[in-house]
Amino acid sequence: MFCRVLHKRVFIIPLGLLLFTAISSLFFTRALAATTLGAAAAAQGRVFAAAVEGNRLGTTPYTTVFDREFAGTTPGNEMKWDTTEPSRGSFNFAPADAIVSHAQSHSMKIRGHTLVWYSQLPGWVSNISSGSDLLQAMNNHVTTEVTHFQGKIWYWDVVNEAFNEDGTRRSNPFQNLIGNAYIEDAFRAARAADPNAKLCINDYNIEGQNAKSNAVYALVQDFKSRGVPIDCVGFQAHLIVGQVPSDFQANLQRFANLGVDVQITELDIRMPTPASSANLQQQATDYSRVVTACLAVSRCNDITVWGVGDADSWIPGFFPGQGAALLFDDNYNPKLAYNAVLQVLNGGVGGTPTPTTTPTRTPTPSPTSTPIPGAACSVHYAITNQWAGGFGTNVTINNTGSSTITSWSLAWTFANGQVITQLWNGSYTQSGSSVIVTNVSYNGTIAVGGNTSFGFNGSWSGTNSIPTTFKLNGVTCNIA
Ligand code: G3I
């Protein structure tokens, strides 16, 4: 009798254990696989964030997706100088305050963007003519803004886009009037105003090791050696499909080794539109690579995508014919790239579907515009950096004519099969050897006697000769 009871008990206990194990493993598996970007990244000790635009907050489905998926945010425009101090000493923090309050009520981390930048700068700042006056204005701006948001911002982009592609300092009012010291002056002012906020220098095209990232690296090294406050480097990561730098992770790590945090601050991966399914698959691979690189570097603690979905991205407005750069589509439905990122954040190694076809290249260039009477130009085309298979350039267009240029289109032909892989401060098409670069919204106007520049990276083999003929709006330019 006792034996029969024991036998039954022995049988009942393992069955109960089995059931418990099955139910609990199901539960824990579900619990581990987070279902939003923010939660999945949090489990990895990272913040997954999105840039937000105040005028879209409250609209749906934008806000629904933003609130559900992201654990942090960066105001896209509302903390920039033209909004926060449109005239000297007169501050307007209302648009940014609204975002901060929304973010706080959703427990989001907030990146402050940006205190000192050459763009979206009000005219009164550019019109200051003495270095001491500009320094005073800059310090006051930084101090007032950082003080206003004291305790609410975890990382500030103190200085944005301070370098040219060749690693020299970008010409801007601060550089030109205050000199090299303006960057450290801004960092010191920010530290004094909120000692608990982390301070970043932020830039684009520094994701791989190149002349520009080397310059930022040297600046961080210098600041660290002299005790100038700096806590972080922001890698904007405005990337092109199929072109995530192969040394992205190594580059993040070398900065982290200097003792700063590294953050991916404005991630998007653009492609020609309408998007091909091959490119959308490649984009999923590319996003996975970026997120994998960040997860592999312990000091990489934030990934911010520059917009919620393709419908609100800045890309189509700046690069006509390109877009589809974000994780949600025009209707805010998740894309392949979203699934890939979620999978990587959840610890999966997958999320990297193989492209089925070669990514589509750029469309056929449209004809250049009709020459304007009195139009004349010169072009300086400089190879700033060249390595096996790749090169970087800076191209300057000078308006040597007698009338202001209000939009431009520069055409040339490559002689040796060069292919542009990434271009900034312009929008381009390449068809075979023919290239046309057109202005973007902020650099279409070139005053008489003035100039504008754009740059690009390209691939080459054998010979990399400089083009000999450039046509600006149909007019042949001199070589400068
Ligand atoms: O608010 C006005 C609106 O009233 C007007 O009707 C409309 C007409 O064009 O313009 C609106 O302002 C636009 C503003 O974005 C808000 O949408 C500006 O024209 C437009 O130039 C501005 O673009 C911003 C851009 O910075 C300016 O350089 C983008 O939204 C913003 O996403 C972008 O962000 C930058 C980062 O700060 C730094 N890194 C590069 C990144 C992309 O350019």
XYZ file of C-alpha atoms and ligand atoms in Angstrom:
523
model
C 0.000 0.000 0.000
C 2.723 2.429 1.097
C 4.670 1.481 -1.995
C 1.710 2.236 -4.260
C 1.241 5.701 -2.655
C 4.936 6.421 -2.966
C 4.863 5.303 -6.552
C 1.951 7.676 -7.256
C 3.717 10.558 -5.463
C 6.941 9.925 -7.388
C 4.941 10.047 -10.593
C 2.894 13.135 -9.650
C 5.889 15.247 -8.571
C 7.886 14.918 -11.824
C 4.757 15.648 -13.859
C 4.199 18.833 -11.842
C 7.833 19.775 -12.250
C 7.672 19.218 -15.980
C 4.550 21.336 -16.305
C 6.091 24.112 -14.180
C 9.302 24.046 -16.215
C 7.425 24.148 -19.497
C 5.199 27.045 -18.448
C 7.996 29.019 -16.831
C 10.400 28.553 -19.744
C 7.668 29.754 -22.089
C 7.106 32.725 -19.831
C 10.793 33.589 -19.475
C 11.493 33.148 -23.183
C 8.685 35.591 -23.932
C 9.927 37.953 -21.238
C 13.471 37.918 -22.648
C 12.435 38.666 -26.224
C 11.361 42.291 -25.860
C 8.862 43.537 -28.378
C 9.922 47.168 -28.703
C 13.229 48.755 -29.653
C 13.436 50.668 -26.408
C 12.803 47.643 -24.185
C 15.114 45.372 -26.178
C 17.934 47.918 -26.040
C 17.352 48.532 -22.332
C 17.956 44.837 -21.699
C 21.372 45.389 -23.313
C 22.031 48.486 -21.208
C 21.493 50.833 -24.145
C 19.023 53.560 -24.999
C 17.283 53.270 -28.367
C 15.963 56.691 -29.287
C 14.479 58.753 -32.112
C 14.728 62.395 -33.081
C 11.374 64.071 -32.737
C 9.727 67.146 -34.229
C 7.574 69.182 -31.906
C 4.988 70.013 -34.548
C 4.320 66.315 -35.170
C 3.903 65.395 -31.501
C 0.260 64.644 -30.881
C -0.370 63.469 -34.437
C -0.992 59.784 -35.068
C 0.373 57.289 -35.889
C 3.642 59.244 -35.456
C 3.224 59.755 -31.718
C 1.855 56.286 -31.059
C 4.909 54.679 -32.632
C 7.301 57.186 -31.027
C 5.914 56.618 -27.538
C 5.722 52.852 -27.932
C 9.106 52.094 -29.468
C 11.644 54.579 -28.180
C 13.247 55.101 -24.796
C 14.960 58.352 -25.625
C 14.732 61.353 -27.897
C 16.570 64.280 -29.428
C 14.607 67.372 -30.435
C 15.300 67.646 -34.179
C 15.284 71.437 -34.363
C 13.834 72.969 -31.211
C 17.046 73.345 -29.199
C 19.002 74.959 -32.034
C 20.187 78.534 -31.766
C 17.751 80.016 -34.321
C 14.837 78.777 -32.218
C 16.208 79.277 -28.722
C 17.793 82.728 -29.124
C 16.391 84.267 -32.299
C 17.524 87.713 -31.227
C 20.307 88.544 -28.849
C 19.444 87.935 -25.223
C 15.869 86.981 -26.035
C 15.361 83.295 -25.339
C 12.529 81.024 -26.434
C 12.534 77.574 -24.902
C 8.812 76.868 -25.298
C 9.071 74.476 -28.303
C 11.833 72.481 -26.608
C 10.078 72.559 -23.223
C 7.040 70.881 -24.790
C 9.213 68.034 -26.101
C 11.073 67.703 -22.804
C 7.820 67.477 -20.921
C 6.435 64.835 -23.313
C 9.677 62.847 -23.094
C 9.764 63.039 -19.315
C 6.188 61.855 -19.018
C 7.218 58.798 -21.069
C 10.446 58.255 -19.073
C 12.610 58.975 -22.100
C 16.246 60.074 -21.949
C 16.786 63.403 -23.702
C 19.811 64.388 -25.807
C 20.280 68.119 -26.157
C 21.007 69.165 -29.748
C 22.840 71.445 -30.337
C 24.490 74.436 -28.671
C 27.087 75.649 -31.169
C 26.618 74.900 -34.848
C 27.237 76.902 -37.991
C 23.772 76.033 -39.369
C 20.357 77.137 -38.132
C 22.226 80.048 -36.642
C 20.339 83.352 -36.424
C 21.615 86.220 -38.536
C 22.585 88.346 -35.547
C 25.250 85.828 -34.552
C 26.776 85.705 -38.044
C 26.779 89.502 -38.108
C 28.912 89.897 -34.990
C 32.258 91.258 -36.099
C 34.598 90.931 -33.126
C 35.936 87.746 -31.591
C 35.479 88.938 -28.021
C 31.869 89.922 -28.668
C 31.111 86.582 -30.335
C 32.771 84.679 -27.496
C 30.633 86.582 -25.031
C 27.484 85.818 -27.059
C 28.430 82.134 -27.399
C 29.185 81.705 -23.707
C 25.958 83.419 -22.779
C 23.982 81.231 -25.182
C 25.532 78.013 -23.901
C 25.193 79.015 -20.262
C 21.592 80.168 -20.547
C 20.394 77.163 -22.531
C 22.209 74.523 -20.480
C 21.052 76.189 -17.265
C 17.460 76.236 -18.490
C 17.480 72.485 -19.081
C 19.668 71.670 -16.086
C 19.017 68.161 -14.764
C 16.876 67.172 -17.760
C 19.462 66.408 -20.432
C 21.684 63.344 -20.214
C 24.024 64.245 -23.116
C 24.482 67.563 -24.889
C 25.833 67.955 -28.420
C 27.869 70.955 -27.392
C 29.555 71.553 -30.736
C 28.212 70.138 -33.982
C 30.002 69.541 -37.284
C 33.205 71.483 -36.562
C 35.445 69.724 -39.081
C 35.886 69.506 -42.835
C 36.309 66.150 -44.533
C 40.077 66.632 -44.746
C 40.302 67.093 -40.987
C 40.803 70.848 -41.001
C 38.503 73.065 -38.979
C 35.330 74.088 -40.801
C 35.131 77.761 -41.587
C 32.272 79.243 -39.554
C 31.731 82.441 -37.574
C 33.100 80.899 -34.363
C 36.182 79.424 -35.976
C 36.843 82.527 -37.998
C 36.455 85.087 -35.203
C 37.281 83.233 -31.989
C 39.680 80.683 -33.453
C 40.414 77.073 -32.496
C 39.644 77.723 -28.813
C 35.918 78.208 -29.437
C 35.261 74.489 -29.032
C 36.860 74.187 -25.628
C 35.311 77.486 -24.533
C 31.872 76.079 -25.355
C 32.566 72.834 -23.498
C 33.793 74.696 -20.414
C 30.701 76.909 -20.382
C 28.418 73.869 -20.717
C 30.170 72.003 -17.903
C 29.902 74.999 -15.605
C 26.174 75.361 -16.310
C 25.253 71.714 -15.664
C 28.060 69.641 -14.165
C 25.929 66.489 -14.372
C 25.180 66.596 -18.088
C 27.567 64.669 -20.319
C 29.126 66.660 -23.123
C 29.635 65.487 -26.707
C 31.198 66.660 -29.900
C 29.012 65.464 -32.763
C 29.735 65.038 -36.474
C 28.924 63.115 -39.657
C 31.228 61.023 -41.866
C 33.306 60.067 -38.847
C 31.920 56.526 -38.592
C 35.004 54.994 -40.218
C 38.647 55.881 -39.749
C 39.419 58.753 -42.084
C 40.945 62.226 -42.064
C 37.875 63.728 -40.397
C 37.493 61.129 -37.643
C 41.257 61.345 -37.062
C 40.846 65.069 -36.434
C 38.031 64.502 -33.915
C 40.150 61.791 -32.308
C 43.078 64.202 -31.981
C 40.774 66.803 -30.433
C 39.478 64.342 -27.819
C 43.046 63.248 -27.042
C 44.084 66.874 -26.652
C 41.082 67.745 -24.441
C 41.702 64.712 -22.253
C 45.396 65.540 -21.868
C 44.658 69.162 -20.902
C 41.656 68.496 -18.703
C 39.144 70.207 -20.989
C 35.742 68.668 -20.171
C 34.519 66.183 -22.782
C 32.559 62.978 -22.150
C 31.404 61.690 -25.466
C 31.667 61.607 -29.237
C 28.467 61.522 -31.287
C 28.626 59.669 -34.599
C 25.714 60.961 -36.649
C 25.716 57.979 -39.045
C 23.757 59.409 -41.972
C 24.620 56.394 -44.089
C 23.946 55.111 -47.577
C 22.577 51.635 -48.164
C 25.348 49.082 -48.658
C 27.998 51.430 -47.312
C 28.369 50.905 -43.585
C 32.098 51.439 -43.040
C 33.739 48.085 -42.387
C 35.776 49.585 -39.541
C 32.811 51.197 -37.757
C 33.172 49.053 -34.635
C 36.965 49.438 -34.528
C 36.550 53.178 -34.899
C 33.996 53.384 -32.052
C 36.344 51.322 -29.909
C 39.390 53.508 -30.514
C 37.406 56.542 -29.331
C 36.066 54.625 -26.338
C 39.644 53.714 -25.488
C 40.342 57.422 -25.024
C 37.908 57.379 -22.102
C 34.790 58.860 -23.702
C 31.350 57.410 -24.321
C 30.391 56.895 -27.933
C 26.867 57.363 -29.243
C 25.187 56.874 -32.592
C 23.260 60.081 -32.713
C 21.425 60.561 -36.030
C 21.240 57.163 -37.680
C 19.518 56.738 -41.020
C 20.397 54.654 -44.078
C 19.111 56.118 -47.306
C 18.521 54.654 -50.735
C 17.073 55.692 -54.089
C 13.271 55.863 -54.025
C 10.987 54.136 -54.697
C 12.861 51.587 -52.620
C 13.664 48.259 -54.242
C 13.145 45.119 -52.189
C 16.840 44.320 -52.616
C 17.779 47.654 -51.076
C 15.319 47.205 -48.218
C 16.941 43.861 -47.477
C 20.401 45.377 -47.711
C 19.234 48.138 -45.374
C 18.204 45.529 -42.805
C 21.705 44.080 -43.029
C 23.229 47.528 -42.680
C 21.137 48.469 -39.634
C 22.073 45.150 -38.031
C 25.736 45.911 -38.586
C 25.453 49.324 -36.977
C 23.592 47.992 -33.941
C 25.965 45.031 -33.653
C 28.936 47.415 -33.714
C 27.424 49.494 -30.918
C 26.591 46.451 -28.791
C 30.183 45.251 -29.153
C 31.569 48.451 -27.633
C 30.713 48.752 -23.954
C 30.886 52.567 -24.012
C 28.376 52.789 -26.874
C 25.267 53.519 -24.847
C 22.841 55.211 -27.226
C 21.500 54.637 -30.719
C 19.284 57.445 -31.969
C 17.575 57.217 -35.353
C 16.992 60.560 -37.058
C 13.207 60.457 -37.233
C 10.401 58.077 -36.368
C 9.493 56.851 -39.855
C 10.192 57.502 -43.522
C 7.314 59.968 -43.735
C 9.026 62.387 -41.340
C 12.646 61.899 -42.411
C 14.743 64.875 -43.556
C 16.282 62.836 -46.377
C 13.811 63.327 -49.269
C 13.900 67.096 -48.698
C 17.676 67.249 -48.818
C 18.489 64.447 -51.247
C 15.782 64.488 -53.907
C 15.126 60.979 -55.200
C 16.378 59.349 -52.008
C 14.701 58.315 -48.782
C 13.246 55.197 -47.123
C 16.034 55.653 -44.590
C 14.343 54.774 -41.298
C 12.903 51.757 -39.477
C 9.209 52.475 -40.138
C 7.745 53.112 -43.570
C 5.630 55.993 -44.833
C 2.614 54.536 -43.017
C 4.582 53.835 -39.841
C 4.572 50.097 -40.356
C 7.791 48.327 -39.306
C 10.217 47.563 -42.124
C 12.602 44.644 -42.572
C 15.251 46.792 -40.922
C 13.054 47.144 -37.834
C 12.771 43.371 -37.460
C 16.503 43.014 -37.996
C 17.342 45.596 -35.336
C 14.909 44.090 -32.846
C 16.394 40.660 -33.432
C 19.953 41.895 -32.863
C 18.912 43.802 -29.733
C 17.208 40.677 -28.451
C 20.502 38.852 -28.705
C 19.863 37.144 -32.035
C 22.651 36.935 -34.519
C 20.196 36.996 -37.406
C 18.399 39.922 -38.914
C 20.845 40.053 -41.764
C 19.010 38.787 -44.808
C 21.181 38.302 -47.842
C 20.396 40.655 -50.714
C 18.877 38.773 -53.615
C 19.981 41.220 -56.291
C 22.607 43.893 -56.648
C 21.460 47.191 -55.083
C 20.132 49.574 -57.714
C 22.403 52.493 -58.508
C 21.577 56.098 -59.117
C 19.125 57.162 -61.823
C 20.094 58.836 -65.080
C 21.155 62.443 -64.549
C 18.670 65.067 -65.652
C 19.922 67.736 -68.058
C 21.637 70.755 -66.563
C 19.836 74.088 -66.568
C 20.006 76.874 -69.146
C 22.990 79.251 -68.743
C 22.183 82.574 -67.045
C 23.535 85.748 -68.758
C 26.660 86.994 -66.966
C 27.268 83.602 -65.389
C 30.876 82.588 -64.865
C 32.561 80.241 -62.465
C 35.714 78.503 -61.421
C 36.001 75.140 -59.724
C 38.656 73.796 -57.413
C 38.596 70.008 -57.214
C 40.952 68.678 -54.531
C 41.621 65.051 -53.672
C 41.996 65.388 -49.929
C 42.584 61.773 -49.062
C 43.377 58.695 -51.118
C 43.797 55.073 -50.159
C 43.725 51.712 -51.929
C 40.463 51.748 -53.847
C 38.998 54.841 -52.233
C 39.420 58.578 -52.151
C 37.918 61.709 -50.649
C 37.518 65.082 -52.316
C 36.536 68.612 -51.601
C 35.075 70.626 -54.471
C 34.714 74.402 -54.296
C 32.567 76.344 -56.723
C 33.433 80.043 -57.069
C 30.909 82.462 -58.520
C 33.127 84.639 -60.736
C 30.160 86.013 -62.702
C 28.160 89.185 -62.288
C 24.937 87.770 -60.867
C 24.014 85.824 -57.766
C 23.534 82.109 -58.308
C 20.334 80.936 -56.631
C 20.560 77.239 -57.430
C 23.275 75.226 -59.082
C 24.046 72.059 -60.849
C 27.652 71.063 -61.548
C 28.431 68.468 -64.201
C 31.627 66.617 -65.058
C 32.861 63.346 -66.457
C 35.230 60.952 -64.729
C 38.027 59.677 -66.959
C 39.019 56.548 -65.071
C 35.847 54.778 -63.967
C 35.629 56.485 -60.582
C 32.319 56.011 -58.740
C 30.952 58.330 -56.071
C 29.971 56.381 -52.968
C 28.934 59.139 -50.576
C 28.499 62.871 -51.043
C 27.754 65.656 -48.593
C 26.516 69.224 -48.956
C 24.997 68.307 -52.292
C 22.798 65.820 -54.037
C 24.179 63.743 -56.885
C 23.412 61.433 -59.725
C 25.977 59.366 -61.582
C 25.277 57.554 -64.797
C 28.351 55.736 -66.094
C 31.124 58.318 -66.017
C 28.767 61.352 -66.019
C 28.137 63.087 -62.739
C 25.765 65.884 -61.821
C 25.828 67.426 -58.367
C 23.077 69.824 -57.382
C 22.758 72.062 -54.360
C 20.823 71.116 -51.255
C 18.389 73.504 -49.616
C 20.961 75.391 -47.596
C 23.694 76.027 -50.177
C 21.921 76.934 -53.408
C 22.792 80.623 -53.198
C 26.297 81.752 -54.133
C 26.796 85.512 -54.029
C 28.910 87.267 -56.642
C 32.518 86.648 -55.580
C 31.354 83.974 -53.122
C 31.805 80.253 -53.099
C 30.369 77.038 -51.762
C 31.846 73.602 -51.262
C 30.750 70.023 -51.231
C 32.703 66.834 -50.788
C 32.462 63.197 -51.623
C 34.062 59.817 -51.190
C 34.532 57.636 -54.223
C 36.086 54.449 -55.450
C 38.853 54.224 -58.053
C 41.350 51.793 -59.470
C 44.403 52.231 -61.658
C 44.341 55.991 -62.136
C 42.428 58.679 -60.282
C 42.796 61.745 -62.451
C 41.110 65.060 -61.724
C 38.279 65.909 -64.135
C 39.309 68.556 -66.650
C 35.948 70.129 -67.524
C 33.224 71.338 -65.168
C 29.958 72.917 -66.241
C 27.951 74.947 -63.764
C 24.344 75.468 -64.851
C 25.543 74.728 -68.373
C 28.483 77.188 -68.302
C 32.027 75.839 -68.546
C 34.023 76.887 -65.479
C 37.704 77.760 -65.208
C 39.841 75.387 -63.176
C 40.879 77.089 -59.941
O 9.499 75.158 -39.627
C 9.554 75.566 -40.995
C 8.158 75.668 -41.578
O 7.444 76.677 -40.905
C 8.266 75.983 -43.070
O 6.978 75.938 -43.627
C 9.131 74.959 -43.761
C 9.343 75.303 -45.240
O 10.476 74.682 -45.774
O 10.403 74.912 -43.146
C 10.347 74.546 -41.773
O 11.651 74.518 -41.262
C 12.444 73.408 -41.644
C 12.897 72.707 -40.372
O 13.786 71.677 -40.699
C 11.730 72.102 -39.592
O 11.121 71.096 -40.321
C 13.627 73.924 -42.411
O 13.216 74.454 -43.663
C 14.592 72.803 -42.660
O 15.791 73.331 -43.240
C 14.947 72.138 -41.329
O 15.783 71.048 -41.635
C 16.442 70.513 -40.527
C 17.933 70.447 -40.829
O 18.602 69.840 -39.745
C 18.556 71.805 -41.071
O 19.917 71.664 -41.302
C 15.920 69.128 -40.288
O 14.562 69.175 -39.885
C 16.750 68.448 -39.206
O 16.358 67.118 -39.106
C 18.217 68.518 -39.610
O 19.003 67.888 -38.647
C 20.409 67.898 -38.883
C 21.069 67.851 -37.526
O 20.629 68.925 -36.749
C 22.586 67.878 -37.652
N 23.044 66.842 -38.534
C 22.424 66.779 -39.839
C 20.897 66.699 -39.692
C 20.249 66.591 -41.042
O 20.436 67.757 -41.808
